[in-house]
Coordinates of N, CA and C (backbone and C1' of nucleotides) in Angstrom, one line a residue:
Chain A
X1 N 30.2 -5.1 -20.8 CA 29.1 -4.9 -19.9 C 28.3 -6.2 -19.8
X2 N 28.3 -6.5 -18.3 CA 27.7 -7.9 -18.5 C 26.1 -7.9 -18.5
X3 N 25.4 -6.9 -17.7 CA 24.1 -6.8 -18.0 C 23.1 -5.7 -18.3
X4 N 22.3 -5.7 -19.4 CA 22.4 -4.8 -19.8 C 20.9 -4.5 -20.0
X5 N 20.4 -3.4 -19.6 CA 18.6 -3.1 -19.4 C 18.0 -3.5 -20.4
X6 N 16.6 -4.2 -21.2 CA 16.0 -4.0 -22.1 C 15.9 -2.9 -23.1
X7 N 16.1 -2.4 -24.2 CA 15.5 -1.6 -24.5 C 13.6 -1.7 -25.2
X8 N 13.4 -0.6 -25.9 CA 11.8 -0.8 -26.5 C 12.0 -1.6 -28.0
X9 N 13.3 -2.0 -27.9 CA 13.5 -2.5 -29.3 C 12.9 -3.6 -29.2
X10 N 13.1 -4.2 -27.9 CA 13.2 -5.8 -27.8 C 11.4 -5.8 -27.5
X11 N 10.9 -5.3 -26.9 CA 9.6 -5.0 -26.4 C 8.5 -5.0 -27.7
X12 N 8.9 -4.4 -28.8 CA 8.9 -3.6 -29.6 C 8.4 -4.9 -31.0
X13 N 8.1 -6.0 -30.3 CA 8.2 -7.2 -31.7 C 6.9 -8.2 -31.3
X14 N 7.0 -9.1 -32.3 CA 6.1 -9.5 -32.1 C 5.9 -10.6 -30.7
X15 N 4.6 -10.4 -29.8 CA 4.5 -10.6 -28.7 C 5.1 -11.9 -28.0
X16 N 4.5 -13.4 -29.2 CA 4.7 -14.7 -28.6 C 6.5 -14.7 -29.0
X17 N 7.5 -13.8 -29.5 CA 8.6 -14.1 -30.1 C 9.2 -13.0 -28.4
X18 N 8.5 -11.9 -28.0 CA 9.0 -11.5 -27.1 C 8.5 -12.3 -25.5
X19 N 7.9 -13.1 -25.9 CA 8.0 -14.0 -24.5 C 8.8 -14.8 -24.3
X20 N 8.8 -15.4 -25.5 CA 10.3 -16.6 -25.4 C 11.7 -15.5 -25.0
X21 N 11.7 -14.7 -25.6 CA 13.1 -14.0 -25.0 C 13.3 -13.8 -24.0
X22 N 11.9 -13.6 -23.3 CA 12.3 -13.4 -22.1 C 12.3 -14.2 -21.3
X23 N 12.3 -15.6 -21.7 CA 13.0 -16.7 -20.7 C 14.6 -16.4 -20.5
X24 N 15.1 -16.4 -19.5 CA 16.6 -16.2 -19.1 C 16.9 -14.9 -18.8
X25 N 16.1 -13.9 -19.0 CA 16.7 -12.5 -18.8 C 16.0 -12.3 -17.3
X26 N 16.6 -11.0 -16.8 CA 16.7 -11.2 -15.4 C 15.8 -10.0 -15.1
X27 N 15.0 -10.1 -14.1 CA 14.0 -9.4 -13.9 C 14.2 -8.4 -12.9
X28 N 14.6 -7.7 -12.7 CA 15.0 -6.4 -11.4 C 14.3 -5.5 -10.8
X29 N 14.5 -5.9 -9.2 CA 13.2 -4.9 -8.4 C 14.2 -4.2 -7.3
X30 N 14.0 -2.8 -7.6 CA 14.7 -2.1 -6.4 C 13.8 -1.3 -5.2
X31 N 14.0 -1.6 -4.5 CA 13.0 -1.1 -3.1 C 14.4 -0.2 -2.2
X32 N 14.4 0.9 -2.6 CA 15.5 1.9 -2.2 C 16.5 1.0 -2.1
X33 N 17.3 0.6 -1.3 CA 18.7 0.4 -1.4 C 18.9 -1.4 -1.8
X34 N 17.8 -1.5 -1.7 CA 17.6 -3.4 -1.7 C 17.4 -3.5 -3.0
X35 N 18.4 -4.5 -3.5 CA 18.1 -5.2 -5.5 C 18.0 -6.5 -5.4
X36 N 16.5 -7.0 -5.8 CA 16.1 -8.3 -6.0 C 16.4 -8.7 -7.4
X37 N 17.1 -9.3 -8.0 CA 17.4 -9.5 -9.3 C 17.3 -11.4 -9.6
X38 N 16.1 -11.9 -10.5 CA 16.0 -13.1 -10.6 C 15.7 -13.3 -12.0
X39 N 16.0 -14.9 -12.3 CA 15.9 -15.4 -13.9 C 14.4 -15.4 -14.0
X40 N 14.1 -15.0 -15.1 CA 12.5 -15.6 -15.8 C 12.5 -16.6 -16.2
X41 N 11.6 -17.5 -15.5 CA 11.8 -18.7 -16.0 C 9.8 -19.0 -16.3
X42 N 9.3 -18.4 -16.7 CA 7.8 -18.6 -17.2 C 7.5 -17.3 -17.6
X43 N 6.8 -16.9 -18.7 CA 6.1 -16.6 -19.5 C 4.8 -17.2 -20.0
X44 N 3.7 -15.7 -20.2 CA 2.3 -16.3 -21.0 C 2.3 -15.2 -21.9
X45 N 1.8 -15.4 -23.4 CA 1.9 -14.1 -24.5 C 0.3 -13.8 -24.4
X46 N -0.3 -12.6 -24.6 CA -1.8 -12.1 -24.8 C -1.6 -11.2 -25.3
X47 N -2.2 -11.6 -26.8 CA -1.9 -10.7 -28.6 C -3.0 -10.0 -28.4
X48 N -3.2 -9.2 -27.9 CA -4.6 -8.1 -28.4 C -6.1 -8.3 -28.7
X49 N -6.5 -7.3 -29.5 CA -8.0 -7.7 -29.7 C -8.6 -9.0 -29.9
X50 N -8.2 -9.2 -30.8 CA -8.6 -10.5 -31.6 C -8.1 -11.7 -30.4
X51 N -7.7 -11.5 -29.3 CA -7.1 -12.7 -28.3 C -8.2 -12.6 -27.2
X52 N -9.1 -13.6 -27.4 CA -10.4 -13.2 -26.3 C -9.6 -13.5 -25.3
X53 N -8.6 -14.3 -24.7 CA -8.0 -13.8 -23.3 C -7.4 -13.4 -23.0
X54 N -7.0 -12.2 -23.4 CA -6.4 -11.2 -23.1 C -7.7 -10.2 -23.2
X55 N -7.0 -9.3 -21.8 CA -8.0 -7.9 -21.4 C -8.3 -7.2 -22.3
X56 N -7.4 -6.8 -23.2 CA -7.8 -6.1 -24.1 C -8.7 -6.0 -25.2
X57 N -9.4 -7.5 -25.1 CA -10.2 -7.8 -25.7 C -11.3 -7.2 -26.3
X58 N -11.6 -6.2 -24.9 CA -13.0 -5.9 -24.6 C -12.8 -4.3 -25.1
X59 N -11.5 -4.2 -25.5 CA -11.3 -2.6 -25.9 C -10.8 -1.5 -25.2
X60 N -10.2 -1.0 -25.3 CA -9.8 0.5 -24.6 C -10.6 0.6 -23.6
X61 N -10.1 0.6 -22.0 CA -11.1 0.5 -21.0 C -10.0 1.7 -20.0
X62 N -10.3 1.8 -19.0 CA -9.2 2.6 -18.1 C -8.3 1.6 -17.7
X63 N -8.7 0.5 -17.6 CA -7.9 -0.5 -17.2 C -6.7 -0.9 -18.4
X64 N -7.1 -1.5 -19.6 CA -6.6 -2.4 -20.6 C -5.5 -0.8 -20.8
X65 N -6.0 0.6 -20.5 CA -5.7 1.8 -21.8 C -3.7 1.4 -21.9
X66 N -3.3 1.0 -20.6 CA -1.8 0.8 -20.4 C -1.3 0.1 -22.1
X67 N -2.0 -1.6 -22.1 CA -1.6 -2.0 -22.9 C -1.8 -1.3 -24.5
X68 N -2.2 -0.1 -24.7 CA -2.4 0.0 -26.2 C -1.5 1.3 -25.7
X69 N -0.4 1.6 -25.0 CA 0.3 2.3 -25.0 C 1.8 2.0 -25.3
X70 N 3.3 3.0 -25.5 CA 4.3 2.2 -25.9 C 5.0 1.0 -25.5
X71 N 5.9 0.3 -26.0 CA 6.1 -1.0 -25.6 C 7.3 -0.7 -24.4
X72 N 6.8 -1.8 -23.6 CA 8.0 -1.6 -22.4 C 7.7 -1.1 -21.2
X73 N 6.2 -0.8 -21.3 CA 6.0 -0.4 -20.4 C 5.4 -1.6 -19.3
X74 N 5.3 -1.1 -17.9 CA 4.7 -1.8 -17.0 C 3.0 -2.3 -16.9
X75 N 2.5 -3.3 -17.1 CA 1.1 -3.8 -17.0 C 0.5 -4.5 -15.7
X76 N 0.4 -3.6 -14.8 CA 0.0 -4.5 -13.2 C -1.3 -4.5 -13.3
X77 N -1.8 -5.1 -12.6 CA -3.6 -5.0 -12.7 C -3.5 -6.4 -11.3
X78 N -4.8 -6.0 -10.6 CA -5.2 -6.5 -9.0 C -6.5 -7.8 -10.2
X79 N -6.3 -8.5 -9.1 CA -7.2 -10.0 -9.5 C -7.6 -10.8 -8.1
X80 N -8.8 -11.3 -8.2 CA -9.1 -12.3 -7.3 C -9.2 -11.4 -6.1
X81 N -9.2 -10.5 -6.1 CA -9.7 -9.3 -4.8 C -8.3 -9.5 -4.1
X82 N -7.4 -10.3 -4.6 CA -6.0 -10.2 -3.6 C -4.7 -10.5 -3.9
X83 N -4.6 -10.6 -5.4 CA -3.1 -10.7 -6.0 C -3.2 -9.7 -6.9
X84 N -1.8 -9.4 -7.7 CA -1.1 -8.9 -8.7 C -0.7 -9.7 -9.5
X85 N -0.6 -9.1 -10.8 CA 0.2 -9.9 -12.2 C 1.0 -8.8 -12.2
X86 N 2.2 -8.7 -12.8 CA 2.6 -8.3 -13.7 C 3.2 -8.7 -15.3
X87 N 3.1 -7.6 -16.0 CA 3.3 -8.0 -17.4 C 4.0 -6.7 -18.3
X88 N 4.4 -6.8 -19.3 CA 5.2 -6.1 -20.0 C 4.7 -5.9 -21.2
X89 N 4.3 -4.6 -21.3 CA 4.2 -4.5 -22.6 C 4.5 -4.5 -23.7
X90 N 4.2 -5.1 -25.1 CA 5.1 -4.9 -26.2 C 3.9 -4.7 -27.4
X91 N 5.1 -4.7 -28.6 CA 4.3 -3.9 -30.1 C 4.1 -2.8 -29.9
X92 N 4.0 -1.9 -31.2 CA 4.4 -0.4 -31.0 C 3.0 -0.3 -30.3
X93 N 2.8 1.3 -30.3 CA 1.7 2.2 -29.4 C 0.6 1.6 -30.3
X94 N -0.4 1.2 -29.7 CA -1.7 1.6 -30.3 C -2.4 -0.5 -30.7
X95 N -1.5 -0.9 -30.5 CA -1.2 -2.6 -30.2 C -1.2 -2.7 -29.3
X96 N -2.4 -3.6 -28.4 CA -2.8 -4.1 -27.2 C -2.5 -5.4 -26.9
X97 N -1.0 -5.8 -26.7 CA -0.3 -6.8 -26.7 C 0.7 -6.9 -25.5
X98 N 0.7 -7.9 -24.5 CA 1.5 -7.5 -23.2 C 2.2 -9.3 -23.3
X99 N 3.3 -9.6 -22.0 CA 3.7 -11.0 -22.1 C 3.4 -10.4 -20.9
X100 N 2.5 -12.1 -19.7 CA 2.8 -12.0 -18.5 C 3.7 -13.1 -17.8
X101 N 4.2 -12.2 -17.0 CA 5.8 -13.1 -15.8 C 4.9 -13.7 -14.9
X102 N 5.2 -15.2 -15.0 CA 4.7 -15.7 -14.3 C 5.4 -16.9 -12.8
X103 N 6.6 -16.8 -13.8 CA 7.7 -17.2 -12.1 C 9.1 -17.1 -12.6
X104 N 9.2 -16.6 -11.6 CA 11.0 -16.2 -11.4 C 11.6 -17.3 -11.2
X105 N 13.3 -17.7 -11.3 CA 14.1 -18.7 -10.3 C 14.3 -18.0 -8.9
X106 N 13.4 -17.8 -7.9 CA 13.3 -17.6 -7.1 C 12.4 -18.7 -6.3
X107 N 12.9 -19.2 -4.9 CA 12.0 -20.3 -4.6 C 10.8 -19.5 -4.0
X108 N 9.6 -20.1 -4.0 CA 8.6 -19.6 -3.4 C 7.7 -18.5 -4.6
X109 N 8.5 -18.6 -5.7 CA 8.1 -17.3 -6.6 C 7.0 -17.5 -7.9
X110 N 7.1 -18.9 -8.0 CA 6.7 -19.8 -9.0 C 4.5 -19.6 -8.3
X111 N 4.6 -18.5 -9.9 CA 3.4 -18.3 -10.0 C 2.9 -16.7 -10.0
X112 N 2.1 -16.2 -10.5 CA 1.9 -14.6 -10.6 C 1.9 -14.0 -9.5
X113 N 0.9 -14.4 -8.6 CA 0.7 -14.1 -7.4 C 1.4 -14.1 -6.2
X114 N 2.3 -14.8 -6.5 CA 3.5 -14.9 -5.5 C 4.6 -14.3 -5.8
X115 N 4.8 -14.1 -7.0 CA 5.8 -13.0 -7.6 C 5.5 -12.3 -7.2
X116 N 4.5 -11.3 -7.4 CA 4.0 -9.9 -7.3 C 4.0 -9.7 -5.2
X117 N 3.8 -10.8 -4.8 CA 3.9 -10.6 -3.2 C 5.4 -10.9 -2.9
X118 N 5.6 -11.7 -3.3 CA 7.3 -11.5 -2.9 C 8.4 -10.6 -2.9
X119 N 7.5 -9.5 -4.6 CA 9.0 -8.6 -5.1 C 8.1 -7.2 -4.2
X120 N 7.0 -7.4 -3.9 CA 6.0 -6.3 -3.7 C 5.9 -5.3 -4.3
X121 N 5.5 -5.6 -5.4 CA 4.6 -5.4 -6.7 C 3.1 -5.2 -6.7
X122 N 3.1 -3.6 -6.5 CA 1.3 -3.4 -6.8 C 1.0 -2.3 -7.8
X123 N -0.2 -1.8 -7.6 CA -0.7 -0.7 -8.5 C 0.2 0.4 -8.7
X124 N 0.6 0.9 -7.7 CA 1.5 2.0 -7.5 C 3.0 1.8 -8.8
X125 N 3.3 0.4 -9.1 CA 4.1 0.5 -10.2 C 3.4 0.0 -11.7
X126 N 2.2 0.4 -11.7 CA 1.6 0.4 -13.0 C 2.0 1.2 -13.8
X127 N 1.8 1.5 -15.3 CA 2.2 1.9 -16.6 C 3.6 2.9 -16.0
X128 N 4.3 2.0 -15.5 CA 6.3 3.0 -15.8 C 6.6 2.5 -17.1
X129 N 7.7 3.6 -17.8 CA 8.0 3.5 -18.8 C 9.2 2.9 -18.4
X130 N 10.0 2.7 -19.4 CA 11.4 1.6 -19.8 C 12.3 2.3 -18.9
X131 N 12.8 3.8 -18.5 CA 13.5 3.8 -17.4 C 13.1 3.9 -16.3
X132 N 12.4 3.7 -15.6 CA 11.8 3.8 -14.3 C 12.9 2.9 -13.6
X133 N 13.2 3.4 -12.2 CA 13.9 3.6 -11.1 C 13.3 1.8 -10.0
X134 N 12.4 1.4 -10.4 CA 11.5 -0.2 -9.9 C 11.8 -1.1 -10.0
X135 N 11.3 -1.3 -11.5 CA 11.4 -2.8 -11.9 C 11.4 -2.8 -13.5
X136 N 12.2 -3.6 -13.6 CA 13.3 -3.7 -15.1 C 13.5 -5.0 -15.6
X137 N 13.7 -5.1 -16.7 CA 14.5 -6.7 -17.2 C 16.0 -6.1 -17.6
X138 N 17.1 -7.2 -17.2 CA 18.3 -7.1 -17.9 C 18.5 -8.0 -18.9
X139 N 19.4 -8.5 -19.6 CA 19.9 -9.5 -20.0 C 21.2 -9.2 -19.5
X140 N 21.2 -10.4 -19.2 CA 23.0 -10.9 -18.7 C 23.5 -11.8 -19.5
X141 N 23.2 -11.8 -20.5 CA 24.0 -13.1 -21.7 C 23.7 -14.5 -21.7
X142 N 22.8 -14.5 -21.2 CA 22.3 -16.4 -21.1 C 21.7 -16.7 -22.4
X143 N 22.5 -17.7 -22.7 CA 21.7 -17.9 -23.9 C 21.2 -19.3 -23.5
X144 N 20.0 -19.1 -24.1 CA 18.4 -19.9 -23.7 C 18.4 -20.9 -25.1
X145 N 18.8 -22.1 -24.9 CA 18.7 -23.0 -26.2 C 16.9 -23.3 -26.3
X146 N 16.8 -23.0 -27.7 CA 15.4 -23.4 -28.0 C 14.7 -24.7 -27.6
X147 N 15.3 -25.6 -27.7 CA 15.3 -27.0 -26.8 C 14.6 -27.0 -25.8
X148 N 14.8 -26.0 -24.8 CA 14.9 -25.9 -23.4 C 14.0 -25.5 -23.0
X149 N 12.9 -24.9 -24.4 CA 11.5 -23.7 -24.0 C 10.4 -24.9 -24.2
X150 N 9.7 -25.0 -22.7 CA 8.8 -26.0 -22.7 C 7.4 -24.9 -23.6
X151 N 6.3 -25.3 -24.4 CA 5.1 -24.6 -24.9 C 4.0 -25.1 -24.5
X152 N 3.0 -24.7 -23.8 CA 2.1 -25.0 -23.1 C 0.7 -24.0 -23.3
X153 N -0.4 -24.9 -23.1 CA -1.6 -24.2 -22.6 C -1.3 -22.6 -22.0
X154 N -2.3 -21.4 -21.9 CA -2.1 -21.0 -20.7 C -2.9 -21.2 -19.9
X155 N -3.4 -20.9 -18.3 CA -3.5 -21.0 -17.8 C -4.6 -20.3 -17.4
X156 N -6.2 -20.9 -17.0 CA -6.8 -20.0 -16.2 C -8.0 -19.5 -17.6
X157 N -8.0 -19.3 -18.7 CA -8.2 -18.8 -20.1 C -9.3 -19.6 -20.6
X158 N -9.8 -20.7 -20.1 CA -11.0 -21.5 -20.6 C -12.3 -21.1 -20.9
X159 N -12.4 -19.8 -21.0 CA -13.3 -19.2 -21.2 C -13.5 -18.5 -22.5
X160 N -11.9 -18.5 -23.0 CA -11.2 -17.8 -24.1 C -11.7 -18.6 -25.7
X161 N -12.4 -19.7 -25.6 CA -12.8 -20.3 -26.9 C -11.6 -20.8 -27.5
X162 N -11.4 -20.7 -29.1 CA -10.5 -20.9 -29.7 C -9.5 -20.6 -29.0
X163 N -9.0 -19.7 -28.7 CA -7.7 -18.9 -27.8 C -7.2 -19.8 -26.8
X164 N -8.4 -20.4 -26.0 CA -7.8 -20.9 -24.9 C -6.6 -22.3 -25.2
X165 N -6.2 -22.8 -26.3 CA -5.6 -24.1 -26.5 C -4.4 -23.3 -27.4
X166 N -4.3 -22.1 -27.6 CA -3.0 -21.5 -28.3 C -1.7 -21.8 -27.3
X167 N -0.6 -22.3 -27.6 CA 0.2 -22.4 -26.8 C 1.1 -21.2 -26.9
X168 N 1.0 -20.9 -25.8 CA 1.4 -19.6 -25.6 C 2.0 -18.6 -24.2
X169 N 2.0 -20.3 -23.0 CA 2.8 -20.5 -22.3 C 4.2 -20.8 -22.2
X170 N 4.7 -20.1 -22.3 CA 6.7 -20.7 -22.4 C 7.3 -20.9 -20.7
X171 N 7.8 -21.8 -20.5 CA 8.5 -22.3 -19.6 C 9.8 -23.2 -19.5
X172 N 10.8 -22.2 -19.2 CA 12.4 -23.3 -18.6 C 12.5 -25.0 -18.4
X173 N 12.8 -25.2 -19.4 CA 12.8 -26.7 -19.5 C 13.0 -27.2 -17.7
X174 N 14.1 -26.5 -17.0 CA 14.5 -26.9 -16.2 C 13.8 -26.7 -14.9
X175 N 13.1 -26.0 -14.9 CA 12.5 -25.9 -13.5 C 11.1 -26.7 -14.0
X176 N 10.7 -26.9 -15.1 CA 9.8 -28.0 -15.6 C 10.0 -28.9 -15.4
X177 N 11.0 -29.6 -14.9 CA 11.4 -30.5 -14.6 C 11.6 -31.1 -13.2
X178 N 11.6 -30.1 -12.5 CA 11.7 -30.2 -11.3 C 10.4 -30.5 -10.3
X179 N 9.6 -29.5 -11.3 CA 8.4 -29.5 -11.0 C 7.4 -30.6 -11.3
X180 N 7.8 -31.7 -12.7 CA 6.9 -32.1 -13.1 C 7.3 -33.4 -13.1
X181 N 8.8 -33.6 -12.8 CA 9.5 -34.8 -13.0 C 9.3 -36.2 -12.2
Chain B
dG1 P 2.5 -37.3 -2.8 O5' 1.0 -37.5 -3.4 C5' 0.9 -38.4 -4.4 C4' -0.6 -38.4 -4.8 C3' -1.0 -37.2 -5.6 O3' -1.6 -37.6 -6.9 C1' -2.5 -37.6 -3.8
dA2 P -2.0 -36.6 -7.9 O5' -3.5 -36.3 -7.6 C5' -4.5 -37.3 -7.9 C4' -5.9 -36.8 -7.5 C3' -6.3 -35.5 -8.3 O3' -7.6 -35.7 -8.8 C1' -6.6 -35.2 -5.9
dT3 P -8.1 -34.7 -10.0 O5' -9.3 -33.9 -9.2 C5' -10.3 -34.6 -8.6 C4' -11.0 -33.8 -7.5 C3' -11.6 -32.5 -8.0 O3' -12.9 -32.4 -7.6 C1' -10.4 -32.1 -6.0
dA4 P -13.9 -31.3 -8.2 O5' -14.3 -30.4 -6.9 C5' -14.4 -31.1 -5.6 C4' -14.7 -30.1 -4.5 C3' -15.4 -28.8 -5.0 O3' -16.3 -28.4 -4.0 C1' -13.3 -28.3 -4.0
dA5 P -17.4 -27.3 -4.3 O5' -16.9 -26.2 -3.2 C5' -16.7 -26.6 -1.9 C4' -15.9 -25.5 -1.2 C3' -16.4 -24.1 -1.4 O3' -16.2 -23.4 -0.2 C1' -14.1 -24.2 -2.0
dG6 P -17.3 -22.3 0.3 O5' -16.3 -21.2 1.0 C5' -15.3 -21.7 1.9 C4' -14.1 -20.7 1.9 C3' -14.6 -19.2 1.7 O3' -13.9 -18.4 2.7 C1' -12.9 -19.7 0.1
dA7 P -14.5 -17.0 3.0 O5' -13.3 -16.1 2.7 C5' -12.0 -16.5 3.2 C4' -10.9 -15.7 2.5 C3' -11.3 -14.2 2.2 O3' -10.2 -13.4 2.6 C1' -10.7 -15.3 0.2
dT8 P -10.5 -12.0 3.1 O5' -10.7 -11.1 1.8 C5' -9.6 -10.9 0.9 C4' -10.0 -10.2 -0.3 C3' -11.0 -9.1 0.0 O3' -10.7 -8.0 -0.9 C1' -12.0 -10.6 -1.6
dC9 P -11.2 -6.5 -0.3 O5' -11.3 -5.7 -1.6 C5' -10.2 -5.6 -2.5 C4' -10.6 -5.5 -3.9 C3' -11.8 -4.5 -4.1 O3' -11.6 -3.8 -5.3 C1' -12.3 -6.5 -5.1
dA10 P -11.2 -2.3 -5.3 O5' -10.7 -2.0 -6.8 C5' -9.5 -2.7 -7.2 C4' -9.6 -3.1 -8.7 C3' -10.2 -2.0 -9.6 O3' -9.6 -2.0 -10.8 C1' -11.6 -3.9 -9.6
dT11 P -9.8 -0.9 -11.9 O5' -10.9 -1.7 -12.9 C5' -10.4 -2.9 -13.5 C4' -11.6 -3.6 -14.1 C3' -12.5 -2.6 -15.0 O3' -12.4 -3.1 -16.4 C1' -13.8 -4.1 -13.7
dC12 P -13.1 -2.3 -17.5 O5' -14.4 -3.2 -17.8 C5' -14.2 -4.5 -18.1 C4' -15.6 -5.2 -18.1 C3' -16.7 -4.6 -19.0 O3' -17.3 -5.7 -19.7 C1' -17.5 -4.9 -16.8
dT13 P -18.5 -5.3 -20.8 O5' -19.8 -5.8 -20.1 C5' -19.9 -7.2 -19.6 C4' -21.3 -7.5 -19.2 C3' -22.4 -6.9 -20.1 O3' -23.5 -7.9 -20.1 C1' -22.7 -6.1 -17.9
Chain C
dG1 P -28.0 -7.1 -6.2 O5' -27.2 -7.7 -7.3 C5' -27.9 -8.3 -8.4 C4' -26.9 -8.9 -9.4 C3' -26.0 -10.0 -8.8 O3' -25.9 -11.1 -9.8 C1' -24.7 -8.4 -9.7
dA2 P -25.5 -12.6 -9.3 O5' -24.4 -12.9 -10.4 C5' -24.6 -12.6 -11.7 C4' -23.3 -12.6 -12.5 C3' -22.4 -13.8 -12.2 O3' -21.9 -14.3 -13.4 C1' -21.2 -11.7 -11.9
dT3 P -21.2 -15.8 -13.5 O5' -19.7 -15.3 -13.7 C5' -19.4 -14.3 -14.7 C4' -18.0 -13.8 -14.6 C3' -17.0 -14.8 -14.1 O3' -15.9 -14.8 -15.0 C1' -16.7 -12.9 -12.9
dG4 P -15.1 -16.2 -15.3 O5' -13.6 -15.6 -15.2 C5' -13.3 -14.5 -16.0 C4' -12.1 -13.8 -15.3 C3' -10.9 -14.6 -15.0 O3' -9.7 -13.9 -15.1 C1' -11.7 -13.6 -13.1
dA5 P -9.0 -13.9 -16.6 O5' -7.6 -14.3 -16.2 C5' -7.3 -15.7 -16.2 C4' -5.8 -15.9 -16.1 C3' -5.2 -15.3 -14.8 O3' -4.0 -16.0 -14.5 C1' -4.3 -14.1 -16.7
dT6 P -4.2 -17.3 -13.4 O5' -4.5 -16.5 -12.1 C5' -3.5 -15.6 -11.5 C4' -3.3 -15.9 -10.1 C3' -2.7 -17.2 -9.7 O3' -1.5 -17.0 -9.0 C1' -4.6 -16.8 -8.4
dC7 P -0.5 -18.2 -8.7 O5' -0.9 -18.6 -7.1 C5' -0.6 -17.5 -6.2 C4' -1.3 -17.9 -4.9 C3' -0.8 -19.2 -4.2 O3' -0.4 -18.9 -2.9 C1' -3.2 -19.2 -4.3
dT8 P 0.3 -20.1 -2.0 O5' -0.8 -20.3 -0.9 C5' -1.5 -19.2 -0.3 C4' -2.6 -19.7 0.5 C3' -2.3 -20.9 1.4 O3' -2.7 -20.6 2.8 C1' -4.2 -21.4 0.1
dT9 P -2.3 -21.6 3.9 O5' -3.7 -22.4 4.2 C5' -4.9 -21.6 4.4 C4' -6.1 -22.5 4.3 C3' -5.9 -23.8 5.2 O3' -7.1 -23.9 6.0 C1' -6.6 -24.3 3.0
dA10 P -7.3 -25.1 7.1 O5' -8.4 -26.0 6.4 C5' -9.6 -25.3 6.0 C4' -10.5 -26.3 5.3 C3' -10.8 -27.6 5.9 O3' -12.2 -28.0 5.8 C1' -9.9 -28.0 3.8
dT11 P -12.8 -29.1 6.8 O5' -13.2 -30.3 5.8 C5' -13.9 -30.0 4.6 C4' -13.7 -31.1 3.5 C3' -13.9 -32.5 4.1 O3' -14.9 -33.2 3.4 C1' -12.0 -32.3 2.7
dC12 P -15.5 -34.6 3.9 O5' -15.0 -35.6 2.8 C5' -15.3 -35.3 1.4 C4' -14.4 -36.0 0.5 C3' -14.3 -37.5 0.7 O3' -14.7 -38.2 -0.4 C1' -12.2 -36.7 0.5
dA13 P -15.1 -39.8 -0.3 O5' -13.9 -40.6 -1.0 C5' -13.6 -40.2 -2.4 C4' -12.2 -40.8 -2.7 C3' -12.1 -42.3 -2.5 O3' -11.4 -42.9 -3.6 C1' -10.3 -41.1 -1.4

DNA sequence: GATAAGATCATCT
DNA sequence: GATGATCTTATCA
């Protein structure tokens, strides 16, 4: 079997170790008969409480409640009055710990906001659990040499104090390069 | 090429 | 009432 769905195992670990994984695994969006399936090529980790930029910060809210729920699950949330993130939950229940997708190898995709408008991704697929019928990660066997994982700032977080300079952006050597070269 | 501001709203103070 | 895990467009050098 060449590709094969996440399970909550993988979800299920520690957060900045499940972002790197998920460089290379493939991100899957079905809109009835149509399958968009693209590589992850950027990741950002946000460890929970103790991570002033990350939502969760502020505590069990209606909003944040997704992420202190099981791992694997879906984390959408609206921003800027007119984009979407999405993100993935991980660490068992009750750990407020998510990684967010931040560009696909998709052209035009490169960035949260344009993911989320591209695959059309909104509220409506908030907190799905690991089988939901939407949107999924596979692995298809890529193996992602460590070499290749650029570590970076994240992004946007300057507000975050100490937090804000944790590298804890992961990104594809290779489209880092394209981009920056 | 670089920086600044505008869009636009859920969530929190 | 202020602010942000963003992107696009406008303005300046």
């Amino acid at each position: 079997m060449l590709s094969m769905r996440l399970s909550s195992d993988f979800f299920n670990r520690n957060t900045v170790q499940v972002a790197q994984d998920l460089l290379g695994k493939y991100l899957v969006r079905k809109q009835g008969n149509k399958i968009i399936a693209a590589r992850i090529i950027e990741t950002e980790a946000y460890c929970g409480i103790k991570d002033l930029a990350c939502h969760a910060s502020k505590g069990l809210t209606p909003r944040t409640r997704v992420m202190f729920g099981p791992p694997g699950h879906t984390y959408i949330y609206f921003i800027y009055g007119m984009y979407h993130c999405l993100n993935f939950v991980t660490q068992k229940e009750g750990i407020p710990e998510a990684v967010l997708v931040r560009a696909l190898d998709i052209p035009g995709s490169e960035g949260p906001g344009k993911l989320c408008r591209l695959l059309q991704i909104d509220k409506t697929l908030n907190d799905l659990s690991l089988d939901n019928n939407f949107v999924w990660v596979e692995d298809r066997g890529d193996r992602i040499k460590k070499s290749a994982i650029v570590k970076t700032k994240r992004i946007g977080v300057d507000y975050a104090g100490p937090w804000k300079d944790k590298l804890w952006r992961f990104v594809l050597q290779s489209s880092y390069d394209t981009e920056l070269a």
